[in-house]
Amino acid sequence: MCRLSVNINKFATLRNARGGNLPNVLQAAADCERFGARGITIHPRPDQRHIRYQDAKELKSLVTTEFNIEGNPIPSFQDLVLQILPHQVTLVPDAHNALTSNAGWDIRRNISRLTHLVDSFRSKGIRCSLFIDPIPDMVRYAADTGADRIELYTQAYAHEFSANREKAVAPYIATAQVALQFGLGVNAGHDLNLDNLRYFVEKVPGLLEVSIGHALICDSIYLGLENTIQAYLRELTVGTAIHPRFCLPVPQD
């Protein structure tokens, strides 16, 4: 089954809005794992507006599944990753002032830099994934860097899903097929949710991991965190006939 990695940034956003330690980000990560998530993702940014570098350091000893740190590989990020040694690092070309990730790498133009970074991280035993748009031609360059995986940026798929899901998923299928030919693992993330996730998992070959944060945390406000994680896990189990929104416990009189 495709692995669910929960991005816990939004817990930190809520904590930082008020100060103090509520919600407790470390407890949130532990609860996500306890409720069935098979990974924890964080995306620290230079302004530390949500996950802080100190959170990342404290999570290292807490996460018992897979720890994935993603972000723009500026020097401070590189130092953080090499200090923590997570299971996976996902390199994302965030602009400093970006509200959220909004594009994949142009690997061809950045191949020398990315090759150096991948070599640095992999030499410490860290799996490396490169965040890319669904462009099959970009995969060859990803393979040339020595990366282990790509992460498909799924915002375009989510945006187009309701209008034409076949058209929306087509470039992702094509890109994943090329990745498999080059021996690269395939991850995906950004705007995946309970409505569009199952179709994506059914159609995209070789999908190993999805990283989901914003939509999952929003759903948990209404459904509760445990029910929400279980709902997403059911969407990742291809063949389940009943939509998870209808699988919640029914109150008894």
PDB file of N, CA, C and O in Angstrom, residues 173-219:
ATOM      1  N   ILE A 173       0.784  10.131 -14.884  1.00  0.00           N
ATOM      2  CA  ILE A 173       0.996   8.744 -15.295  1.00  0.00           C
ATOM      3  C   ILE A 173       2.243   8.653 -16.167  1.00  0.00           C
ATOM      4  O   ILE A 173       3.117   7.795 -15.961  1.00  0.00           O
ATOM      5  N   ALA A 174       2.338   9.542 -17.144  1.00  0.00           N
ATOM      6  CA  ALA A 174       3.466   9.513 -18.069  1.00  0.00           C
ATOM      7  C   ALA A 174       4.782   9.752 -17.341  1.00  0.00           C
ATOM      8  O   ALA A 174       5.793   9.074 -17.608  1.00  0.00           O
ATOM      9  N   THR A 175       4.799  10.694 -16.411  1.00  0.00           N
ATOM     10  CA  THR A 175       6.030  11.001 -15.681  1.00  0.00           C
ATOM     11  C   THR A 175       6.424   9.847 -14.777  1.00  0.00           C
ATOM     12  O   THR A 175       7.610   9.490 -14.679  1.00  0.00           O
ATOM     13  N   ALA A 176       5.464   9.237 -14.110  1.00  0.00           N
ATOM     14  CA  ALA A 176       5.756   8.098 -13.235  1.00  0.00           C
ATOM     15  C   ALA A 176       6.288   6.910 -14.039  1.00  0.00           C
ATOM     16  O   ALA A 176       7.193   6.192 -13.585  1.00  0.00           O
ATOM     17  N   GLN A 177       5.738   6.688 -15.202  1.00  0.00           N
ATOM     18  CA  GLN A 177       6.217   5.587 -16.043  1.00  0.00           C
ATOM     19  C   GLN A 177       7.679   5.768 -16.410  1.00  0.00           C
ATOM     20  O   GLN A 177       8.463   4.817 -16.378  1.00  0.00           O
ATOM     21  N   VAL A 178       8.060   6.988 -16.754  1.00  0.00           N
ATOM     22  CA  VAL A 178       9.460   7.250 -17.079  1.00  0.00           C
ATOM     23  C   VAL A 178      10.337   7.080 -15.839  1.00  0.00           C
ATOM     24  O   VAL A 178      11.446   6.523 -15.905  1.00  0.00           O
ATOM     25  N   ALA A 179       9.850   7.538 -14.693  1.00  0.00           N
ATOM     26  CA  ALA A 179      10.612   7.378 -13.453  1.00  0.00           C
ATOM     27  C   ALA A 179      10.903   5.910 -13.166  1.00  0.00           C
ATOM     28  O   ALA A 179      12.022   5.544 -12.781  1.00  0.00           O
ATOM     29  N   LEU A 180       9.903   5.067 -13.368  1.00  0.00           N
ATOM     30  CA  LEU A 180      10.099   3.641 -13.133  1.00  0.00           C
ATOM     31  C   LEU A 180      11.123   3.062 -14.098  1.00  0.00           C
ATOM     32  O   LEU A 180      11.920   2.192 -13.738  1.00  0.00           O
ATOM     33  N   GLN A 181      11.128   3.544 -15.333  1.00  0.00           N
ATOM     34  CA  GLN A 181      12.112   3.086 -16.305  1.00  0.00           C
ATOM     35  C   GLN A 181      13.538   3.434 -15.873  1.00  0.00           C
ATOM     36  O   GLN A 181      14.479   2.694 -16.155  1.00  0.00           O
ATOM     37  N   PHE A 182      13.681   4.558 -15.197  1.00  0.00           N
ATOM     38  CA  PHE A 182      15.001   4.989 -14.730  1.00  0.00           C
ATOM     39  C   PHE A 182      15.315   4.481 -13.320  1.00  0.00           C
ATOM     40  O   PHE A 182      16.357   4.826 -12.759  1.00  0.00           O
ATOM     41  N   GLY A 183      14.423   3.689 -12.745  1.00  0.00           N
ATOM     42  CA  GLY A 183      14.667   3.129 -11.426  1.00  0.00           C
ATOM     43  C   GLY A 183      14.466   4.097 -10.277  1.00  0.00           C
ATOM     44  O   GLY A 183      14.998   3.895  -9.181  1.00  0.00           O
ATOM     45  N   LEU A 184      13.689   5.146 -10.515  1.00  0.00           N
ATOM     46  CA  LEU A 184      13.404   6.125  -9.464  1.00  0.00           C
ATOM     47  C   LEU A 184      12.093   5.795  -8.759  1.00  0.00           C
ATOM     48  O   LEU A 184      11.110   5.425  -9.409  1.00  0.00           O
ATOM     49  N   GLY A 185      12.058   5.956  -7.453  1.00  0.00           N
ATOM     50  CA  GLY A 185      10.810   5.836  -6.723  1.00  0.00           C
ATOM     51  C   GLY A 185       9.940   7.056  -6.958  1.00  0.00           C
ATOM     52  O   GLY A 185      10.434   8.131  -7.318  1.00  0.00           O
ATOM     53  N   VAL A 186       8.637   6.895  -6.744  1.00  0.00           N
ATOM     54  CA  VAL A 186       7.686   7.973  -7.020  1.00  0.00           C
ATOM     55  C   VAL A 186       6.901   8.324  -5.760  1.00  0.00           C
ATOM     56  O   VAL A 186       6.196   7.475  -5.197  1.00  0.00           O
ATOM     57  N   ASN A 187       7.035   9.573  -5.326  1.00  0.00           N
ATOM     58  CA  ASN A 187       6.222  10.152  -4.259  1.00  0.00           C
ATOM     59  C   ASN A 187       5.319  11.218  -4.876  1.00  0.00           C
ATOM     60  O   ASN A 187       5.498  11.601  -6.033  1.00  0.00           O
ATOM     61  N   ALA A 188       4.386  11.735  -4.108  1.00  0.00           N
ATOM     62  CA  ALA A 188       3.505  12.794  -4.614  1.00  0.00           C
ATOM     63  C   ALA A 188       2.978  13.615  -3.454  1.00  0.00           C
ATOM     64  O   ALA A 188       2.833  13.115  -2.338  1.00  0.00           O
ATOM     65  N   GLY A 189       2.652  14.877  -3.746  1.00  0.00           N
ATOM     66  CA  GLY A 189       2.073  15.714  -2.708  1.00  0.00           C
ATOM     67  C   GLY A 189       1.700  17.097  -3.190  1.00  0.00           C
ATOM     68  O   GLY A 189       2.264  17.599  -4.154  1.00  0.00           O
ATOM     69  N   HIS A 190       0.748  17.674  -2.557  1.00  0.00           N
ATOM     70  CA  HIS A 190       0.234  19.036  -2.677  1.00  0.00           C
ATOM     71  C   HIS A 190      -1.225  19.009  -3.146  1.00  0.00           C
ATOM     72  O   HIS A 190      -1.530  18.640  -4.266  1.00  0.00           O
ATOM     73  N   ASP A 191      -2.108  19.404  -2.266  1.00  0.00           N
ATOM     74  CA  ASP A 191      -3.549  19.527  -2.523  1.00  0.00           C
ATOM     75  C   ASP A 191      -4.252  18.196  -2.778  1.00  0.00           C
ATOM     76  O   ASP A 191      -5.376  18.177  -3.287  1.00  0.00           O
ATOM     77  N   LEU A 192      -3.625  17.100  -2.424  1.00  0.00           N
ATOM     78  CA  LEU A 192      -4.343  15.819  -2.465  1.00  0.00           C
ATOM     79  C   LEU A 192      -5.302  15.786  -1.278  1.00  0.00           C
ATOM     80  O   LEU A 192      -4.994  16.259  -0.186  1.00  0.00           O
ATOM     81  N   ASN A 193      -6.500  15.198  -1.499  1.00  0.00           N
ATOM     82  CA  ASN A 193      -7.519  15.189  -0.449  1.00  0.00           C
ATOM     83  C   ASN A 193      -8.413  13.967  -0.593  1.00  0.00           C
ATOM     84  O   ASN A 193      -8.185  13.115  -1.463  1.00  0.00           O
ATOM     85  N   LEU A 194      -9.431  13.887   0.242  1.00  0.00           N
ATOM     86  CA  LEU A 194     -10.306  12.714   0.238  1.00  0.00           C
ATOM     87  C   LEU A 194     -11.105  12.567  -1.056  1.00  0.00           C
ATOM     88  O   LEU A 194     -11.594  11.479  -1.356  1.00  0.00           O
ATOM     89  N   ASP A 195     -11.267  13.630  -1.801  1.00  0.00           N
ATOM     90  CA  ASP A 195     -12.023  13.556  -3.041  1.00  0.00           C
ATOM     91  C   ASP A 195     -11.185  13.085  -4.222  1.00  0.00           C
ATOM     92  O   ASP A 195     -11.682  12.381  -5.094  1.00  0.00           O
ATOM     93  N   ASN A 196      -9.907  13.476  -4.264  1.00  0.00           N
ATOM     94  CA  ASN A 196      -9.115  13.176  -5.463  1.00  0.00           C
ATOM     95  C   ASN A 196      -8.018  12.145  -5.257  1.00  0.00           C
ATOM     96  O   ASN A 196      -7.350  11.744  -6.217  1.00  0.00           O
ATOM     97  N   LEU A 197      -7.799  11.711  -4.028  1.00  0.00           N
ATOM     98  CA  LEU A 197      -6.655  10.855  -3.741  1.00  0.00           C
ATOM     99  C   LEU A 197      -6.783   9.459  -4.346  1.00  0.00           C
ATOM    100  O   LEU A 197      -5.839   8.950  -4.966  1.00  0.00           O
ATOM    101  N   ARG A 198      -7.935   8.819  -4.169  1.00  0.00           N
ATOM    102  CA  ARG A 198      -8.074   7.437  -4.619  1.00  0.00           C
ATOM    103  C   ARG A 198      -7.818   7.305  -6.114  1.00  0.00           C
ATOM    104  O   ARG A 198      -7.099   6.402  -6.552  1.00  0.00           O
ATOM    105  N   TYR A 199      -8.392   8.190  -6.904  1.00  0.00           N
ATOM    106  CA  TYR A 199      -8.218   8.104  -8.362  1.00  0.00           C
ATOM    107  C   TYR A 199      -6.742   8.251  -8.721  1.00  0.00           C
ATOM    108  O   TYR A 199      -6.234   7.538  -9.596  1.00  0.00           O
ATOM    109  N   PHE A 200      -6.050   9.142  -8.052  1.00  0.00           N
ATOM    110  CA  PHE A 200      -4.625   9.342  -8.321  1.00  0.00           C
ATOM    111  C   PHE A 200      -3.838   8.070  -8.023  1.00  0.00           C
ATOM    112  O   PHE A 200      -2.993   7.637  -8.815  1.00  0.00           O
ATOM    113  N   VAL A 201      -4.110   7.465  -6.883  1.00  0.00           N
ATOM    114  CA  VAL A 201      -3.405   6.246  -6.488  1.00  0.00           C
ATOM    115  C   VAL A 201      -3.709   5.097  -7.443  1.00  0.00           C
ATOM    116  O   VAL A 201      -2.832   4.298  -7.776  1.00  0.00           O
ATOM    117  N   GLU A 202      -4.946   5.019  -7.894  1.00  0.00           N
ATOM    118  CA  GLU A 202      -5.326   3.958  -8.825  1.00  0.00           C
ATOM    119  C   GLU A 202      -4.625   4.094 -10.167  1.00  0.00           C
ATOM    120  O   GLU A 202      -4.293   3.091 -10.812  1.00  0.00           O
ATOM    121  N   LYS A 203      -4.381   5.321 -10.602  1.00  0.00           N
ATOM    122  CA  LYS A 203      -3.905   5.550 -11.962  1.00  0.00           C
ATOM    123  C   LYS A 203      -2.393   5.700 -12.084  1.00  0.00           C
ATOM    124  O   LYS A 203      -1.820   5.352 -13.122  1.00  0.00           O
ATOM    125  N   VAL A 204      -1.742   6.243 -11.081  1.00  0.00           N
ATOM    126  CA  VAL A 204      -0.309   6.531 -11.187  1.00  0.00           C
ATOM    127  C   VAL A 204       0.499   5.305 -10.782  1.00  0.00           C
ATOM    128  O   VAL A 204       0.405   4.846  -9.634  1.00  0.00           O
ATOM    129  N   PRO A 205       1.293   4.746 -11.675  1.00  0.00           N
ATOM    130  CA  PRO A 205       2.009   3.504 -11.379  1.00  0.00           C
ATOM    131  C   PRO A 205       3.184   3.718 -10.427  1.00  0.00           C
ATOM    132  O   PRO A 205       3.853   4.750 -10.448  1.00  0.00           O
ATOM    133  N   GLY A 206       3.387   2.727  -9.575  1.00  0.00           N
ATOM    134  CA  GLY A 206       4.566   2.716  -8.721  1.00  0.00           C
ATOM    135  C   GLY A 206       4.590   3.741  -7.611  1.00  0.00           C
ATOM    136  O   GLY A 206       5.661   4.038  -7.056  1.00  0.00           O
ATOM    137  N   LEU A 207       3.442   4.280  -7.238  1.00  0.00           N
ATOM    138  CA  LEU A 207       3.405   5.331  -6.227  1.00  0.00           C
ATOM    139  C   LEU A 207       3.753   4.745  -4.853  1.00  0.00           C
ATOM    140  O   LEU A 207       3.091   3.830  -4.369  1.00  0.00           O
ATOM    141  N   LEU A 208       4.788   5.298  -4.231  1.00  0.00           N
ATOM    142  CA  LEU A 208       5.276   4.776  -2.960  1.00  0.00           C
ATOM    143  C   LEU A 208       4.778   5.557  -1.750  1.00  0.00           C
ATOM    144  O   LEU A 208       4.592   4.980  -0.681  1.00  0.00           O
ATOM    145  N   GLU A 209       4.584   6.873  -1.919  1.00  0.00           N
ATOM    146  CA  GLU A 209       4.292   7.704  -0.754  1.00  0.00           C
ATOM    147  C   GLU A 209       3.561   8.963  -1.173  1.00  0.00           C
ATOM    148  O   GLU A 209       3.886   9.567  -2.200  1.00  0.00           O
ATOM    149  N   VAL A 210       2.573   9.361  -0.371  1.00  0.00           N
ATOM    150  CA  VAL A 210       1.945  10.671  -0.535  1.00  0.00           C
ATOM    151  C   VAL A 210       2.140  11.444   0.758  1.00  0.00           C
ATOM    152  O   VAL A 210       2.024  10.898   1.853  1.00  0.00           O
ATOM    153  N   SER A 211       2.457  12.715   0.608  1.00  0.00           N
ATOM    154  CA  SER A 211       2.606  13.612   1.749  1.00  0.00           C
ATOM    155  C   SER A 211       1.424  14.569   1.751  1.00  0.00           C
ATOM    156  O   SER A 211       1.220  15.309   0.786  1.00  0.00           O
ATOM    157  N   ILE A 212       0.629  14.535   2.817  1.00  0.00           N
ATOM    158  CA  ILE A 212      -0.604  15.323   2.880  1.00  0.00           C
ATOM    159  C   ILE A 212      -0.662  16.044   4.220  1.00  0.00           C
ATOM    160  O   ILE A 212      -0.490  15.433   5.276  1.00  0.00           O
ATOM    161  N   GLY A 213      -0.928  17.338   4.155  1.00  0.00           N
ATOM    162  CA  GLY A 213      -0.999  18.120   5.379  1.00  0.00           C
ATOM    163  C   GLY A 213      -2.237  18.978   5.468  1.00  0.00           C
ATOM    164  O   GLY A 213      -3.145  18.701   6.254  1.00  0.00           O
ATOM    165  N   HIS A 214      -2.312  20.004   4.639  1.00  0.00           N
ATOM    166  CA  HIS A 214      -3.361  21.015   4.784  1.00  0.00           C
ATOM    167  C   HIS A 214      -4.758  20.408   4.757  1.00  0.00           C
ATOM    168  O   HIS A 214      -5.570  20.641   5.662  1.00  0.00           O
ATOM    169  N   ALA A 215      -5.068  19.627   3.714  1.00  0.00           N
ATOM    170  CA  ALA A 215      -6.412  19.053   3.595  1.00  0.00           C
ATOM    171  C   ALA A 215      -6.708  18.096   4.745  1.00  0.00           C
ATOM    172  O   ALA A 215      -7.821  18.083   5.282  1.00  0.00           O
ATOM    173  N   LEU A 216      -5.728  17.311   5.121  1.00  0.00           N
ATOM    174  CA  LEU A 216      -5.932  16.329   6.192  1.00  0.00           C
ATOM    175  C   LEU A 216      -6.229  17.029   7.519  1.00  0.00           C
ATOM    176  O   LEU A 216      -7.143  16.619   8.257  1.00  0.00           O
ATOM    177  N   ILE A 217      -5.496  18.082   7.814  1.00  0.00           N
ATOM    178  CA  ILE A 217      -5.732  18.794   9.068  1.00  0.00           C
ATOM    179  C   ILE A 217      -7.085  19.498   9.039  1.00  0.00           C
ATOM    180  O   ILE A 217      -7.803  19.531  10.047  1.00  0.00           O
ATOM    181  N   CYS A 218      -7.460  20.035   7.879  1.00  0.00           N
ATOM    182  CA  CYS A 218      -8.790  20.658   7.761  1.00  0.00           C
ATOM    183  C   CYS A 218      -9.892  19.626   7.991  1.00  0.00           C
ATOM    184  O   CYS A 218     -10.871  19.889   8.707  1.00  0.00           O
ATOM    185  N   ASP A 219      -9.763  18.448   7.394  1.00  0.00           N
ATOM    186  CA  ASP A 219     -10.757  17.394   7.596  1.00  0.00           C
ATOM    187  C   ASP A 219     -10.840  16.980   9.058  1.00  0.00           C
ATOM    188  O   ASP A 219     -11.923  16.666   9.570  1.00  0.00           O
TER     189      ASP A 219
END
